[in-house]
JSON list of C-alpha atoms in Angstrom, two decimals:
[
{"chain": "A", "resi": 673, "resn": "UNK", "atom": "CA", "xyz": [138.85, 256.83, 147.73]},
{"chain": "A", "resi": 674, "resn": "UNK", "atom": "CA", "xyz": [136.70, 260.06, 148.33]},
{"chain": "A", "resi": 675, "resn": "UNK", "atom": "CA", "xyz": [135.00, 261.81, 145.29]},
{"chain": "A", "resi": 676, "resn": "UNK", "atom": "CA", "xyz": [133.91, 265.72, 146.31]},
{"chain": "A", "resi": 677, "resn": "UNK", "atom": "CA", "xyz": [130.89, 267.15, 144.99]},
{"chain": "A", "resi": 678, "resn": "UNK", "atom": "CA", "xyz": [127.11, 266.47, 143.57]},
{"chain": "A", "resi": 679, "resn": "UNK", "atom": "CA", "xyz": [129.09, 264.48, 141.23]},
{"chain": "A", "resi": 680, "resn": "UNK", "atom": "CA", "xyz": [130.58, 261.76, 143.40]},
{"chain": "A", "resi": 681, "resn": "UNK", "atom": "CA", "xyz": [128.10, 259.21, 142.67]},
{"chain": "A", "resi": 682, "resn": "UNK", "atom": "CA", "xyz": [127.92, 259.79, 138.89]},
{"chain": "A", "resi": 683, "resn": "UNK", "atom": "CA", "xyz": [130.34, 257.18, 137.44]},
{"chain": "A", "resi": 684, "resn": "UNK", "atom": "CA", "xyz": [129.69, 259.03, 133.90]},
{"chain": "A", "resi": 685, "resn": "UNK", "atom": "CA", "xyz": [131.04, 262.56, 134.09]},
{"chain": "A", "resi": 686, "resn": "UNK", "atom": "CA", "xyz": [133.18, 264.80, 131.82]},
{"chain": "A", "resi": 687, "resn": "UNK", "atom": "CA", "xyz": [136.26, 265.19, 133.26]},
{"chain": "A", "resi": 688, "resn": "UNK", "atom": "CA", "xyz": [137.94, 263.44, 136.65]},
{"chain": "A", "resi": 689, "resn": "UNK", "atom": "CA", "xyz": [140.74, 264.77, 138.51]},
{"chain": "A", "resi": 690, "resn": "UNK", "atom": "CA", "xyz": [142.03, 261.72, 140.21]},
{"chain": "A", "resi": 691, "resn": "UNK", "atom": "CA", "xyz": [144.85, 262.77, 142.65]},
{"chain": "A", "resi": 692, "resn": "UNK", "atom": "CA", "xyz": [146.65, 259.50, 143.95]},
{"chain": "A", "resi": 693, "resn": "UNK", "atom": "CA", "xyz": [149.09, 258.73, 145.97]},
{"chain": "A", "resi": 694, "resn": "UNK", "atom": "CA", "xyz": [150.40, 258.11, 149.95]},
{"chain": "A", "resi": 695, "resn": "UNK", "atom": "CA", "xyz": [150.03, 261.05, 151.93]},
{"chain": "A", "resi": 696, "resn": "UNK", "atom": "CA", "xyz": [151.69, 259.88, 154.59]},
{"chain": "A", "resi": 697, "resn": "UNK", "atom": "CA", "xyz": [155.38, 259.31, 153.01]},
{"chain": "A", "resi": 698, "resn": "UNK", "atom": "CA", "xyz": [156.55, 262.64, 152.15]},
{"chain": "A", "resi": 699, "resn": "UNK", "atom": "CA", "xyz": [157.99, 261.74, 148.68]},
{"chain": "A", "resi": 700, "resn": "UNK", "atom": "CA", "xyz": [154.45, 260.30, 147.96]},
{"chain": "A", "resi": 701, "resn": "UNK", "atom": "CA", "xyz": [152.18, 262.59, 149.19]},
{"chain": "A", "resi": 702, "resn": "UNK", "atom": "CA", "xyz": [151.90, 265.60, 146.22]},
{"chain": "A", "resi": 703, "resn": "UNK", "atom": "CA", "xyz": [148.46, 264.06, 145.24]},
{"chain": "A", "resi": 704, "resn": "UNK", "atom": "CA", "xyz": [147.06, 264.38, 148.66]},
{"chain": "A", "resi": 705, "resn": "UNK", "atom": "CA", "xyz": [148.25, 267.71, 149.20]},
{"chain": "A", "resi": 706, "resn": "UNK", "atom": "CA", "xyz": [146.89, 268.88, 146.02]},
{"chain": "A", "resi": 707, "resn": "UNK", "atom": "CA", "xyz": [143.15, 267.39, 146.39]},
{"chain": "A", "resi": 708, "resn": "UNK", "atom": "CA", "xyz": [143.17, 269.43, 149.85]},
{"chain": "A", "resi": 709, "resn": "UNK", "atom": "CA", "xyz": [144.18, 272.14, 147.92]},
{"chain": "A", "resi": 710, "resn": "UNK", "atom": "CA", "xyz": [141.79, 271.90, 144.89]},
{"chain": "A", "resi": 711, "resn": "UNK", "atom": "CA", "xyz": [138.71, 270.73, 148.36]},
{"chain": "A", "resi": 712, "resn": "UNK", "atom": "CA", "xyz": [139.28, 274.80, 148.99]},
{"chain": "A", "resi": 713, "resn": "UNK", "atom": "CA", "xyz": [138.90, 275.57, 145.02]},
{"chain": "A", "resi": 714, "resn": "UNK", "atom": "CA", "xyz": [135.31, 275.98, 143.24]},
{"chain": "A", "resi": 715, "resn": "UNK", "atom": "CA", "xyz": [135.23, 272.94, 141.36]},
{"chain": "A", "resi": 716, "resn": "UNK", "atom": "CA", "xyz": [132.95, 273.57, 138.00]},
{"chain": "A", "resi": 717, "resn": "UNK", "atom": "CA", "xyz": [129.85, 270.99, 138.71]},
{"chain": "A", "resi": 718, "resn": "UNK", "atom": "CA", "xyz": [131.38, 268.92, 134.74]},
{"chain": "A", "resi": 719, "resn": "UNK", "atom": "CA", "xyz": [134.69, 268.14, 137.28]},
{"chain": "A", "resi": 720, "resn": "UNK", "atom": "CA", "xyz": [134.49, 265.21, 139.11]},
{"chain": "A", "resi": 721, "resn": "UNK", "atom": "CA", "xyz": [137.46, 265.40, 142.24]},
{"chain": "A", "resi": 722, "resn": "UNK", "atom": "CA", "xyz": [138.75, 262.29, 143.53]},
{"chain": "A", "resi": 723, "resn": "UNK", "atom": "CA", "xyz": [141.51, 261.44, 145.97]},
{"chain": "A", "resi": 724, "resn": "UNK", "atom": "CA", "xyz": [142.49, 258.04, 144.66]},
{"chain": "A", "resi": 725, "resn": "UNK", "atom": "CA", "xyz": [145.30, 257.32, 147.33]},
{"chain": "A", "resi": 726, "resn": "UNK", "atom": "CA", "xyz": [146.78, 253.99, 146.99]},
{"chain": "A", "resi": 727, "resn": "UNK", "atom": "CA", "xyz": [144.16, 252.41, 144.91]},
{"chain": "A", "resi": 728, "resn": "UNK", "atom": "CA", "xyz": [145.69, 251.02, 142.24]},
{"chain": "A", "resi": 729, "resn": "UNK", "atom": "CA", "xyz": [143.58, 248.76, 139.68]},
{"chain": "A", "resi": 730, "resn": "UNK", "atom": "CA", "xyz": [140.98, 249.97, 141.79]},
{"chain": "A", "resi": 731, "resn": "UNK", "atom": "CA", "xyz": [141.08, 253.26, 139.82]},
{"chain": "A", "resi": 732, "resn": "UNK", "atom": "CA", "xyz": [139.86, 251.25, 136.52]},
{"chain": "A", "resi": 733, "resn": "UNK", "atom": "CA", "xyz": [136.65, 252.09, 136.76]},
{"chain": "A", "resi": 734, "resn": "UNK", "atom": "CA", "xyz": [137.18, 255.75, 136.81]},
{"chain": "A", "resi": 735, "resn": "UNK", "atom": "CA", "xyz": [138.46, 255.48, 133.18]},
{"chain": "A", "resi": 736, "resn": "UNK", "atom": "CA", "xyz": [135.53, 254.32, 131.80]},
{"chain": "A", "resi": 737, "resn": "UNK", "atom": "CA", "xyz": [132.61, 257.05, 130.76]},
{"chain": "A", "resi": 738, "resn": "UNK", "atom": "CA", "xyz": [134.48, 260.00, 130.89]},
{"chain": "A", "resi": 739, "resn": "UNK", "atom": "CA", "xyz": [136.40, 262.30, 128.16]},
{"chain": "A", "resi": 740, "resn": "UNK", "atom": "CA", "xyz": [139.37, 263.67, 130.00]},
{"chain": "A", "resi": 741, "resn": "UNK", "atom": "CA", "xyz": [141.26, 262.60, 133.09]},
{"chain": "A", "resi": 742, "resn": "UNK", "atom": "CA", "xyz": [143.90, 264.50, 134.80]},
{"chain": "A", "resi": 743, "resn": "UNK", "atom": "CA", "xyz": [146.32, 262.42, 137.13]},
{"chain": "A", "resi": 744, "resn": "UNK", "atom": "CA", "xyz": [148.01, 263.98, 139.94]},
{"chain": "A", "resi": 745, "resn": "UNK", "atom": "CA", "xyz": [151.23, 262.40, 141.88]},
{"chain": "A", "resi": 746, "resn": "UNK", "atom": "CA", "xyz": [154.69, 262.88, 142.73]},
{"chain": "A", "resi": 747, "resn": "UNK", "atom": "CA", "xyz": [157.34, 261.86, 139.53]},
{"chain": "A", "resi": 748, "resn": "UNK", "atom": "CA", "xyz": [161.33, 261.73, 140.00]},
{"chain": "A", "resi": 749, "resn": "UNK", "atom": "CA", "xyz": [164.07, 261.86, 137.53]},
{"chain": "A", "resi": 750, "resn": "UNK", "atom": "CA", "xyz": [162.62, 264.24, 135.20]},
{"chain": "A", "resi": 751, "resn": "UNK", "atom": "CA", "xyz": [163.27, 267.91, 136.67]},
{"chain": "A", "resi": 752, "resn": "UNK", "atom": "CA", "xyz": [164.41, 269.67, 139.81]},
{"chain": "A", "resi": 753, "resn": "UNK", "atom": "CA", "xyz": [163.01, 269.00, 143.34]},
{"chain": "A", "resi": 754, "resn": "UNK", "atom": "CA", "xyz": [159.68, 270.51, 142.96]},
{"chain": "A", "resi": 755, "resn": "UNK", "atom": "CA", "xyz": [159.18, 271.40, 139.84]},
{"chain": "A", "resi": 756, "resn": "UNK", "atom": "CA", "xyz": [156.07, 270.72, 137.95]},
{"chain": "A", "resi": 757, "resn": "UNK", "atom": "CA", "xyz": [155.30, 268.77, 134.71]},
{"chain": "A", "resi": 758, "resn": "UNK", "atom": "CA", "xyz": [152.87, 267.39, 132.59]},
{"chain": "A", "resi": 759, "resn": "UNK", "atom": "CA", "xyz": [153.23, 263.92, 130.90]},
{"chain": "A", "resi": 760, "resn": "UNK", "atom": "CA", "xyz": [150.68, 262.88, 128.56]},
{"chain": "A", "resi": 761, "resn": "UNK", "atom": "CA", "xyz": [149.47, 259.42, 128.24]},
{"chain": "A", "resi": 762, "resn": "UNK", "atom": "CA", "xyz": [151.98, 257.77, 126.32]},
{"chain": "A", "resi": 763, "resn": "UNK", "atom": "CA", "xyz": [154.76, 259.21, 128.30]},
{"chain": "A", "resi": 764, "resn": "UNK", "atom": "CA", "xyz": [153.01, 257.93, 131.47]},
{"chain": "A", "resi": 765, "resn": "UNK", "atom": "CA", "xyz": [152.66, 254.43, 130.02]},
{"chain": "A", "resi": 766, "resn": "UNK", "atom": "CA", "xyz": [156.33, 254.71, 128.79]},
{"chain": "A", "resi": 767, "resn": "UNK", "atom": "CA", "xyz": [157.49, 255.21, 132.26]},
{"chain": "A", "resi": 768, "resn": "UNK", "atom": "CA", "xyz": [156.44, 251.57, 132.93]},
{"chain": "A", "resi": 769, "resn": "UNK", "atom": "CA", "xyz": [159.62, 249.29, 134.55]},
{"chain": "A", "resi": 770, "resn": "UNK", "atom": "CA", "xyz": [161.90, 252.76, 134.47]},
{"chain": "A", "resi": 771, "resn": "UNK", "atom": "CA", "xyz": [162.95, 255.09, 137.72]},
{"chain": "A", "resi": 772, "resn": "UNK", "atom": "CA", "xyz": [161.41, 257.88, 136.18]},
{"chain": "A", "resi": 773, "resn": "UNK", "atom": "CA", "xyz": [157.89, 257.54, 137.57]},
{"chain": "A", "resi": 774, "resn": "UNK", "atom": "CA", "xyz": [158.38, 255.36, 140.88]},
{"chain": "A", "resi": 775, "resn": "UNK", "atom": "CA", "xyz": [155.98, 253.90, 142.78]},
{"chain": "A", "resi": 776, "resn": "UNK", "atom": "CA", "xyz": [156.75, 249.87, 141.24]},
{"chain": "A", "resi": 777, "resn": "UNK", "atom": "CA", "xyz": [154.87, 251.37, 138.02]},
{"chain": "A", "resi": 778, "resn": "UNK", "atom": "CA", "xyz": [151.50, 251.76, 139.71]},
{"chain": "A", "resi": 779, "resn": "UNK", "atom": "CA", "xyz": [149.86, 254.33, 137.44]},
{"chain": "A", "resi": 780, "resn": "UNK", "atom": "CA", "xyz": [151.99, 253.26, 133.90]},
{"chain": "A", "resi": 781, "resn": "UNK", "atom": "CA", "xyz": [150.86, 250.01, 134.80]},
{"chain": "A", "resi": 782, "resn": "UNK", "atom": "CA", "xyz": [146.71, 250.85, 135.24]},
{"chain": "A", "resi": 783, "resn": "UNK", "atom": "CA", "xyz": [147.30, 252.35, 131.85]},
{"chain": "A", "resi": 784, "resn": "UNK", "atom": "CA", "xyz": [149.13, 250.16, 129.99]},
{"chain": "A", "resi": 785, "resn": "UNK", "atom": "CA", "xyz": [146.04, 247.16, 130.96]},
{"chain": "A", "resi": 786, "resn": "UNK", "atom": "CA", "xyz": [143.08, 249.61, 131.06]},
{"chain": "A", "resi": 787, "resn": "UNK", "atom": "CA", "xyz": [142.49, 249.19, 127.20]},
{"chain": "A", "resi": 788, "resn": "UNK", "atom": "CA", "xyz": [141.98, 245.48, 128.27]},
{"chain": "A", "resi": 789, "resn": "UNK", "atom": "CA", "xyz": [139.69, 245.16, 130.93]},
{"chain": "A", "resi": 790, "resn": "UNK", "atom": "CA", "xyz": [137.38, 248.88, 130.49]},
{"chain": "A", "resi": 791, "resn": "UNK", "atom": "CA", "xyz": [134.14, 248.60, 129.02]},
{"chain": "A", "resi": 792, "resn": "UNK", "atom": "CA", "xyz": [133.06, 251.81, 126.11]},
{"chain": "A", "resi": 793, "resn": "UNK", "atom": "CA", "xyz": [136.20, 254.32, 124.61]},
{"chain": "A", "resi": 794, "resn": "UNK", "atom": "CA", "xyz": [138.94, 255.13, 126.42]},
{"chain": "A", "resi": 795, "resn": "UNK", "atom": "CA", "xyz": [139.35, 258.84, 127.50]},
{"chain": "A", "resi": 796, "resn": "UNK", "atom": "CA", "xyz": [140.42, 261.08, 124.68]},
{"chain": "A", "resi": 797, "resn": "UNK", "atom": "CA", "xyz": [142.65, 262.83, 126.92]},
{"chain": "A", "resi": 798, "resn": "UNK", "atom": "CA", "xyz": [144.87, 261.66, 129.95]},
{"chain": "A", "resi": 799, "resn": "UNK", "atom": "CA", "xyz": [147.70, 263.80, 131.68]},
{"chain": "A", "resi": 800, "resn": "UNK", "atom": "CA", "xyz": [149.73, 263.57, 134.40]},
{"chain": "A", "resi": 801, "resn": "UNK", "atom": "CA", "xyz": [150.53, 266.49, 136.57]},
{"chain": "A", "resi": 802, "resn": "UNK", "atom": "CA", "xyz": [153.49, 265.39, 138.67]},
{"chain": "A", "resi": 803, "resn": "UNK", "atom": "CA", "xyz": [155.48, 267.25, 141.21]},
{"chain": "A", "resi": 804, "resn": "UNK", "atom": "CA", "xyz": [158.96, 266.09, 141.23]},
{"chain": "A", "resi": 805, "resn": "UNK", "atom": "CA", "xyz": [160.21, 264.23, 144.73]},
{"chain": "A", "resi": 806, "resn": "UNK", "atom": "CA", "xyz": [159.48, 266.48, 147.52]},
{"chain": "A", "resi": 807, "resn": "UNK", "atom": "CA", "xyz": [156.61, 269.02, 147.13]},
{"chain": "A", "resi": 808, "resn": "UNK", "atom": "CA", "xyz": [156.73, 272.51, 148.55]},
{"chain": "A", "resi": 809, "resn": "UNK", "atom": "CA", "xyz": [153.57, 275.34, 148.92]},
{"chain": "A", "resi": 810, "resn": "UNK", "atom": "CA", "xyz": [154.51, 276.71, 145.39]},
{"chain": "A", "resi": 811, "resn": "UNK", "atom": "CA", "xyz": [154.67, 273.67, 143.78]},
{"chain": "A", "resi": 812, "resn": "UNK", "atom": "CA", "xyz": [151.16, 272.48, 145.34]},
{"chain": "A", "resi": 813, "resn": "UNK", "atom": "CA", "xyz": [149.08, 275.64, 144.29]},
{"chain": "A", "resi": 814, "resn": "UNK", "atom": "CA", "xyz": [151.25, 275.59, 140.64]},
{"chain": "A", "resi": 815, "resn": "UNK", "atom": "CA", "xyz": [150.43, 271.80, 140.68]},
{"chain": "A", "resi": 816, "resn": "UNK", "atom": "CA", "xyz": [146.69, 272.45, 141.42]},
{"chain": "A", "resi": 817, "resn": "UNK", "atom": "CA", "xyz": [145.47, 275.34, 139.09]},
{"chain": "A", "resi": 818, "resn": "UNK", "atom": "CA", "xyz": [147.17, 273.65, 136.16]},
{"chain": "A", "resi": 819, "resn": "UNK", "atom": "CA", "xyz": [145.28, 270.57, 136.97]},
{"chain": "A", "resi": 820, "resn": "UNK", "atom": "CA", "xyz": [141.82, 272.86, 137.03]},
{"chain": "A", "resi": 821, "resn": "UNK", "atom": "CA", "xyz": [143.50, 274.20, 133.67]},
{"chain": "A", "resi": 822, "resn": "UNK", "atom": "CA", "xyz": [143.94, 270.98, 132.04]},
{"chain": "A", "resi": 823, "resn": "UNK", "atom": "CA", "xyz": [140.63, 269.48, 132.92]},
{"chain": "A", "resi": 824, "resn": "UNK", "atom": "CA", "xyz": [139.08, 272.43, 131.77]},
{"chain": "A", "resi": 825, "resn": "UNK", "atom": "CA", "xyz": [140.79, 271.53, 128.37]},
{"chain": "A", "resi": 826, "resn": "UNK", "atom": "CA", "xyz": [142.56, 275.06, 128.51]}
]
């Protein structure tokens, strides 16, 4: 996992923009296109970047001390190839044992045990931005602004 910026070290920030998945399998890799994407962007010093990969339950303690996290990763089964959508937390953890979101469940699954095993409040805001299956230039820069958008609680 790589964190950008003077914040990287700071495991108490505002808001985190956690982009996750495997860029190496083209139907996996909209999370790690967009953090190169949003690595070219001024990032306002309150956003913490990270590019969470495949880390799984590793991710956990990014949800703790923080008011807003915005996910970023590939979806399927919701819209047309490349299209991009926002799913809000319950959606996200709804997705759990369903095609919909892929990946054996990864990210519904961190949610869905996160209230268990993080210390202080939970974020009062988590989103998804997901690209659906294969992503394409447009859909990376759409994907990427209205991840800046959402962590800027526009």
């Amino acid at each position: 996992m790589r964190a950008r910026g003077r914040e990287r070290n700071r495991m108490d920030c505002e808001t985190r923009i956690i982009c996750i998945g495997n860029g190496y399998i083209a139907g996996d890799s909209a999370g790690s296109a967009v953090f190169k994407e949003l690595q070219q962007t001024h990032i306002p010093p309150e956003i913490q970047l990270i590019e969470g990969g495949l880390a799984g339950l590793n991710l956990l303690p990014f949800l703790e001390h923080t008011k807003r996290i915005i996910f970023v990763d590939n979806v399927s089964g919701y819209d047309e190839e490349g299209a991009v959508i926002v799913l809000d937390e319950q959606e996200v953890k709804a997705a759990a044992g369903n095609d919909q979101y892929g990946h054996d469940a990864g990210l519904p699954y961190v949610l869905n045990v996160a209230p268990q095993v993080c210390e202080g409040p939970p974020p009062q805001t988590i989103k998804l931005v997901g690209i659906e299956g294969i992503h394409n230039e447009e859909s990376i820069r759409k994907a990427a602004a209205l991840s800046l958008k959402l962590a800027r609680g526009e």
